[in-house]
C-alpha cells in the first residue's frame, strides 16, 4: 500500500478544518444553547451542560436532558407556520429564479466566444454594489410613488398606483433579483461544456430543435440546474433582510422569527432550537441528494 502524498493530505484537511471551525463548532454551541433554560442574565440562558465539571457534568447533563424548547416550538403555531411560509416562499422564488435564469444562461452559452466574458461580467456586476443598497433601491422602485408605478401610470397601463411593496410579490422580486447570479452561473458552466455534436446527432436522427433541446440539453444540464436551485433555495429559506424591508410585517418567514427571538425577546434557547431545526431542514435534503448522486455514479461505473 503506497503512502498518501502529504500535499494531498493537506488539500483534504483544509476544507475539513474549515467546516470544523466555521460549521460544526458553531452548530454544537447553538445546539448546547437550545438545550438550556431561559434566564434573566447575560447571556440570557442557564447552561444545562457544565463543561468545567468534567465527566460528572456530562453525566448530570444526560440525566437532566429535556427538549422543552423543541416541544414549545410544536405547541405554538407561529413557528410551524413560519417554517411552512418560508418553504413556500423559498420554493416559489427558486422556481421563478430558474425560469428567469435558465434562458439567460442558455443565451450566454450560445453567444459568440468574444461576447461571453462581457455577458459574464454583466451577471456578476450587481455583486459590486452593497446588498443593502440594492434592496433599498427596490423599496424605491416598488413603492406607491416609486419608479415602477410612475412608469405604468405614464404608459397608461394602470389608472391607479399598485400596492407592491410590503407584499409577498415584492419579496419574490427581491429574492429573484438578488440570487439570480447564483442560478445563472452553475447552469452556464454546465451548458458551456455541452458538446454541440450531440444536438447535431439528435437532429440527424429526426429530432427538431425543440425536441433536441428537451431530450438532450435539459437532461445534460441537470447538474447545473440542481446546483443553482440549491444555491438559491438554501439562503432564501432563511432570508431576513429582504422580507423585512420589502415584505413588511405581513410576510412571515422563519428568518424574521429567529431575529425576533434573539434580539427582541432575548429568548436564546428557543431561538437556538429554531435555528437547529432550520439547519436540519436544509442539511437533510442535501445529504440525501449527495447519496443519490453517489449511487448513480457507482451504477454508471
Short mmCIF file of C-alpha atoms in Angstrom, two decimals:
data_model
loop_
_atom_site.label_atom_id
_atom_site.label_comp_id
_atom_site.label_asym_id
_atom_site.label_seq_id
_atom_site.Cartn_x
_atom_site.Cartn_y
_atom_site.Cartn_z
CA UNK A 1 0.00 0.00 0.00
CA UNK A 2 1.57 3.27 -1.12
CA UNK A 3 1.69 6.11 1.44
CA UNK A 4 -0.54 9.09 0.78
CA UNK A 5 1.08 12.19 -0.63
CA UNK A 6 1.50 14.87 2.12
CA UNK A 7 0.26 17.54 -0.30
CA UNK A 8 -2.92 15.55 -0.87
CA UNK A 9 -3.39 15.20 2.90
CA UNK A 10 -3.14 18.97 3.30
CA UNK A 11 -5.62 19.55 0.49
CA UNK A 12 -8.06 17.19 2.21
CA UNK A 13 -7.55 18.62 5.69
CA UNK A 14 -8.04 22.28 4.72
CA UNK A 15 -11.76 22.02 3.78
CA UNK A 16 -12.44 19.71 6.71
CA UNK A 17 -10.75 22.15 9.10
CA UNK A 18 -12.80 24.96 7.55
CA UNK A 19 -16.04 23.02 8.13
CA UNK A 20 -14.98 22.13 11.67
CA UNK A 21 -14.22 25.71 12.70
CA UNK A 22 -16.99 27.55 10.85
CA UNK A 23 -19.80 24.97 10.83
CA UNK A 24 -19.50 22.13 13.32
CA UNK A 25 -18.24 24.12 16.31
CA UNK A 26 -20.87 26.89 15.96
CA UNK A 27 -23.56 24.24 15.44
CA UNK A 28 -22.55 22.46 18.65
CA UNK A 29 -22.66 25.77 20.53
CA UNK A 30 -26.13 26.57 19.18
CA UNK A 31 -27.31 23.03 19.98
CA UNK A 32 -25.99 23.40 23.54
CA UNK A 33 -27.86 26.69 23.97
CA UNK A 34 -31.07 25.16 22.57
CA UNK A 35 -30.98 22.61 25.42
CA UNK A 36 -30.51 25.31 28.06
CA UNK A 37 -33.03 27.22 30.17
CA UNK A 38 -34.00 30.85 29.68
CA UNK A 39 -32.84 33.26 32.41
CA UNK A 40 -32.68 36.99 33.12
CA UNK A 41 -28.92 37.14 32.87
CA UNK A 42 -26.08 37.92 30.49
CA UNK A 43 -26.06 35.81 28.39
CA UNK A 44 -29.82 35.20 28.85
CA UNK A 45 -29.74 31.45 29.50
CA UNK A 46 -28.58 28.92 32.09
CA UNK A 47 -26.42 26.15 30.55
CA UNK A 48 -27.50 22.64 31.45
CA UNK A 49 -24.10 21.29 30.40
CA UNK A 50 -21.27 22.36 32.70
CA UNK A 51 -18.02 21.65 30.87
CA UNK A 52 -15.94 22.67 33.89
CA UNK A 53 -17.37 19.74 35.87
CA UNK A 54 -15.78 17.22 33.52
CA UNK A 55 -17.30 13.80 33.08
CA UNK A 56 -19.66 14.25 36.03
CA UNK A 57 -21.06 17.39 34.42
CA UNK A 58 -21.76 15.42 31.24
CA UNK A 59 -23.48 12.65 33.23
CA UNK A 60 -25.64 15.21 35.04
CA UNK A 61 -26.47 16.81 31.70
CA UNK A 62 -27.69 13.48 30.28
CA UNK A 63 -29.75 12.72 33.37
CA UNK A 64 -31.48 16.13 33.24
CA UNK A 65 -31.71 16.34 29.46
CA UNK A 66 -35.01 17.61 28.14
CA UNK A 67 -36.22 19.01 24.86
CA UNK A 68 -38.51 21.61 26.38
CA UNK A 69 -37.63 24.29 23.85
CA UNK A 70 -38.26 21.95 20.91
CA UNK A 71 -41.60 20.88 22.41
CA UNK A 72 -42.52 24.55 22.76
CA UNK A 73 -41.99 25.02 19.02
CA UNK A 74 -44.60 22.36 18.29
CA UNK A 75 -47.13 23.91 20.70
CA UNK A 76 -47.01 27.44 19.26
CA UNK A 77 -48.36 27.54 15.71
CA UNK A 78 -46.33 30.68 14.93
CA UNK A 79 -43.20 28.61 14.39
CA UNK A 80 -44.53 25.84 12.15
CA UNK A 81 -46.47 28.42 10.15
CA UNK A 82 -43.24 30.38 9.74
CA UNK A 83 -41.43 27.24 8.55
CA UNK A 84 -44.19 26.42 6.06
CA UNK A 85 -44.38 30.02 4.82
CA UNK A 86 -40.61 30.14 4.40
CA UNK A 87 -40.63 26.84 2.49
CA UNK A 88 -43.38 28.11 0.20
CA UNK A 89 -41.65 31.43 -0.49
CA UNK A 90 -38.26 29.77 -0.99
CA UNK A 91 -39.69 27.14 -3.38
CA UNK A 92 -41.64 29.67 -5.45
CA UNK A 93 -38.66 32.02 -5.54
CA UNK A 94 -36.37 29.19 -6.63
CA UNK A 95 -38.79 28.23 -9.41
CA UNK A 96 -39.09 31.83 -10.61
CA UNK A 97 -35.32 32.26 -10.49
CA UNK A 98 -34.89 29.11 -12.57
CA UNK A 99 -37.44 30.33 -15.12
CA UNK A 100 -35.54 33.61 -15.49
CA UNK A 101 -32.01 32.27 -15.09
CA UNK A 102 -32.07 29.29 -17.46
CA UNK A 103 -32.83 31.29 -20.64
CA UNK A 104 -30.13 33.81 -19.70
CA UNK A 105 -27.58 31.05 -19.09
CA UNK A 106 -28.61 29.30 -22.31
CA UNK A 107 -28.21 32.53 -24.27
CA UNK A 108 -24.78 33.14 -22.72
CA UNK A 109 -23.63 29.61 -23.54
CA UNK A 110 -24.69 30.01 -27.18
CA UNK A 111 -23.32 33.54 -27.59
CA UNK A 112 -20.14 34.14 -29.62
CA UNK A 113 -16.96 33.46 -27.67
CA UNK A 114 -15.88 37.10 -27.71
CA UNK A 115 -19.13 38.18 -26.04
CA UNK A 116 -19.13 35.65 -23.19
CA UNK A 117 -16.70 37.49 -20.85
CA UNK A 118 -18.78 40.67 -21.21
CA UNK A 119 -22.02 38.82 -20.51
CA UNK A 120 -20.41 37.12 -17.52
CA UNK A 121 -19.31 40.49 -16.16
CA UNK A 122 -22.86 41.87 -16.53
CA UNK A 123 -24.20 38.94 -14.49
CA UNK A 124 -21.63 39.46 -11.73
CA UNK A 125 -21.89 43.27 -11.81
CA UNK A 126 -24.59 43.51 -9.07
CA UNK A 127 -22.15 41.98 -6.57
CA UNK A 128 -20.04 45.14 -6.88
CA UNK A 129 -22.79 47.02 -5.00
CA UNK A 130 -23.79 46.57 -1.38
CA UNK A 131 -26.57 44.08 -0.80
CA UNK A 132 -28.46 46.52 1.42
CA UNK A 133 -28.22 49.31 -1.13
CA UNK A 134 -29.72 47.04 -3.79
CA UNK A 135 -32.63 46.05 -1.52
CA UNK A 136 -33.26 49.67 -0.54
CA UNK A 137 -33.24 50.56 -4.24
CA UNK A 138 -36.07 48.09 -4.79
CA UNK A 139 -38.02 49.77 -2.00
CA UNK A 140 -37.87 52.98 -4.02
CA UNK A 141 -38.81 51.19 -7.23
CA UNK A 142 -41.76 49.24 -5.83
CA UNK A 143 -43.29 51.88 -3.54
CA UNK A 144 -46.61 53.54 -4.38
CA UNK A 145 -44.77 56.64 -5.60
CA UNK A 146 -41.88 54.61 -6.98
CA UNK A 147 -40.44 54.37 -10.45
CA UNK A 148 -42.43 51.26 -11.46
CA UNK A 149 -45.81 52.77 -10.63
CA UNK A 150 -44.87 56.10 -12.21
CA UNK A 151 -43.81 54.32 -15.39
CA UNK A 152 -47.01 52.23 -15.57
CA UNK A 153 -49.14 55.32 -14.95
CA UNK A 154 -47.24 57.24 -17.63
CA UNK A 155 -47.76 54.47 -20.20
CA UNK A 156 -51.45 54.22 -19.29
CA UNK A 157 -51.26 50.52 -18.36
CA UNK A 158 -52.77 51.29 -14.95
CA UNK A 159 -55.02 54.12 -13.75
CA UNK A 160 -54.11 53.93 -10.06
CA UNK A 161 -50.84 53.02 -8.29
CA UNK A 162 -50.35 49.36 -7.48
CA UNK A 163 -49.57 48.14 -3.96
CA UNK A 164 -46.47 46.04 -4.46
CA UNK A 165 -44.23 46.99 -1.56
CA UNK A 166 -44.90 45.18 1.74
CA UNK A 167 -46.36 42.15 -0.06
CA UNK A 168 -45.08 38.68 -0.90
CA UNK A 169 -44.77 39.80 -4.52
CA UNK A 170 -42.10 42.30 -3.51
CA UNK A 171 -40.31 39.53 -1.59
CA UNK A 172 -40.31 37.30 -4.69
CA UNK A 173 -38.95 40.14 -6.81
CA UNK A 174 -36.21 40.88 -4.29
CA UNK A 175 -35.13 37.25 -3.91
CA UNK A 176 -35.14 36.57 -7.66
CA UNK A 177 -33.12 39.70 -8.36
CA UNK A 178 -30.66 39.08 -5.53
CA UNK A 179 -29.97 35.39 -6.13
CA UNK A 180 -30.30 35.30 -9.93
CA UNK A 181 -26.49 35.14 -10.49
CA UNK A 182 -26.32 32.04 -8.25
CA UNK A 183 -28.74 30.33 -10.62
CA UNK A 184 -27.18 31.56 -13.86
CA UNK A 185 -23.53 30.75 -13.18
CA UNK A 186 -23.76 26.96 -12.48
CA UNK A 187 -26.22 26.45 -15.34
CA UNK A 188 -23.99 28.44 -17.70
CA UNK A 189 -20.95 26.43 -16.58
CA UNK A 190 -22.78 23.21 -17.46
CA UNK A 191 -24.21 24.40 -20.78
CA UNK A 192 -20.88 25.84 -21.90
CA UNK A 193 -19.32 22.37 -21.71
CA UNK A 194 -22.16 20.77 -23.67
CA UNK A 195 -20.94 19.12 -26.86
CA UNK A 196 -22.78 20.62 -29.82
CA UNK A 197 -22.25 17.39 -31.76
CA UNK A 198 -24.87 15.74 -29.54
CA UNK A 199 -27.52 18.19 -30.72
CA UNK A 200 -26.47 17.69 -34.34
CA UNK A 201 -26.71 13.92 -33.89
CA UNK A 202 -30.18 14.27 -32.39
CA UNK A 203 -31.31 16.41 -35.33
CA UNK A 204 -29.82 13.90 -37.78
CA UNK A 205 -31.89 11.19 -36.09
CA UNK A 206 -35.09 13.12 -36.77
CA UNK A 207 -35.44 15.44 -33.77
CA UNK A 208 -36.48 19.01 -34.25
CA UNK A 209 -34.52 21.74 -32.50
CA UNK A 210 -37.19 21.98 -29.84
CA UNK A 211 -37.30 18.24 -29.16
CA UNK A 212 -33.49 18.08 -29.19
CA UNK A 213 -33.45 20.83 -26.59
CA UNK A 214 -35.82 18.92 -24.30
CA UNK A 215 -34.26 15.49 -24.92
CA UNK A 216 -30.58 16.45 -24.88
CA UNK A 217 -29.89 19.91 -23.46
CA UNK A 218 -32.23 19.77 -20.48
CA UNK A 219 -31.09 16.32 -19.19
CA UNK A 220 -27.41 17.18 -19.62
CA UNK A 221 -27.85 20.47 -17.76
CA UNK A 222 -29.46 18.75 -14.77
CA UNK A 223 -26.39 19.04 -12.55
CA UNK A 224 -26.15 22.80 -13.11
CA UNK A 225 -29.88 23.25 -12.55
CA UNK A 226 -29.80 21.31 -9.28
CA UNK A 227 -26.72 23.21 -8.08
CA UNK A 228 -28.34 26.53 -8.94
CA UNK A 229 -31.58 25.58 -7.19
CA UNK A 230 -29.70 24.65 -4.03
CA UNK A 231 -27.69 27.89 -4.14
CA UNK A 232 -30.93 29.87 -4.32
CA UNK A 233 -33.20 27.79 -2.10
CA UNK A 234 -30.84 27.46 0.89
CA UNK A 235 -30.23 31.20 1.54
CA UNK A 236 -33.79 32.12 0.50
CA UNK A 237 -35.27 29.82 3.15
CA UNK A 238 -33.53 31.66 5.98
CA UNK A 239 -33.66 35.12 4.39
CA UNK A 240 -34.20 38.00 6.80
CA UNK A 241 -33.28 41.30 5.14
CA UNK A 242 -35.45 41.01 2.01
CA UNK A 243 -38.71 40.01 3.78
CA UNK A 244 -38.11 42.65 6.47
CA UNK A 245 -37.55 45.53 4.03
CA UNK A 246 -39.74 44.50 1.09
CA UNK A 247 -42.32 42.26 2.73
CA UNK A 248 -43.10 44.23 5.85
CA UNK A 249 -44.85 42.89 8.93
CA UNK A 250 -47.34 40.75 6.99
CA UNK A 251 -44.67 38.49 5.49
CA UNK A 252 -43.97 35.57 7.83
CA UNK A 253 -40.58 33.91 7.41
CA UNK A 254 -38.51 31.91 9.84
CA UNK A 255 -35.53 34.28 9.49
CA UNK A 256 -37.61 37.14 10.87
CA UNK A 257 -38.92 34.96 13.70
CA UNK A 258 -35.35 33.91 14.52
CA UNK A 259 -34.21 37.54 14.70
CA UNK A 260 -37.17 38.48 16.91
CA UNK A 261 -36.40 35.66 19.35
CA UNK A 262 -32.72 36.52 19.59
CA UNK A 263 -32.81 40.32 19.74
CA UNK A 264 -36.35 41.38 20.76
CA UNK A 265 -37.50 38.59 23.07
CA UNK A 266 -33.93 37.65 24.09
CA UNK A 267 -35.03 34.01 24.30
CA UNK A 268 -31.79 32.45 23.13
CA UNK A 269 -32.68 28.80 23.90
CA UNK A 270 -35.88 28.93 21.81
CA UNK A 271 -34.10 30.88 19.06
CA UNK A 272 -31.32 28.29 19.02
CA UNK A 273 -33.89 25.49 18.75
CA UNK A 274 -35.46 27.31 15.78
CA UNK A 275 -32.00 27.60 14.18
CA UNK A 276 -31.19 23.90 14.73
CA UNK A 277 -34.44 22.77 13.09
CA UNK A 278 -33.88 25.18 10.21
CA UNK A 279 -30.39 23.77 9.69
CA UNK A 280 -31.70 20.21 9.70
CA UNK A 281 -34.33 21.14 7.11
CA UNK A 282 -31.51 22.38 4.87
CA UNK A 283 -28.90 19.70 5.52
CA UNK A 284 -31.02 16.54 5.25
CA UNK A 285 -32.10 17.09 1.59
CA UNK A 286 -28.51 17.90 0.63
CA UNK A 287 -27.22 14.68 2.22
CA UNK A 288 -29.93 12.62 0.52
CA UNK A 289 -29.13 14.27 -2.83
CA UNK A 290 -25.41 13.59 -2.46
CA UNK A 291 -26.04 9.94 -1.61
CA UNK A 292 -28.31 9.59 -4.63
CA UNK A 293 -25.67 11.16 -6.88
CA UNK A 294 -23.02 8.82 -5.47
CA UNK A 295 -25.20 5.78 -6.13
CA UNK A 296 -25.79 6.92 -9.71
CA UNK A 297 -22.06 7.39 -10.28
CA UNK A 298 -21.38 3.91 -8.88
CA UNK A 299 -24.10 2.45 -11.09
CA UNK A 300 -22.63 4.16 -14.18
CA UNK A 301 -19.21 2.70 -13.42
#
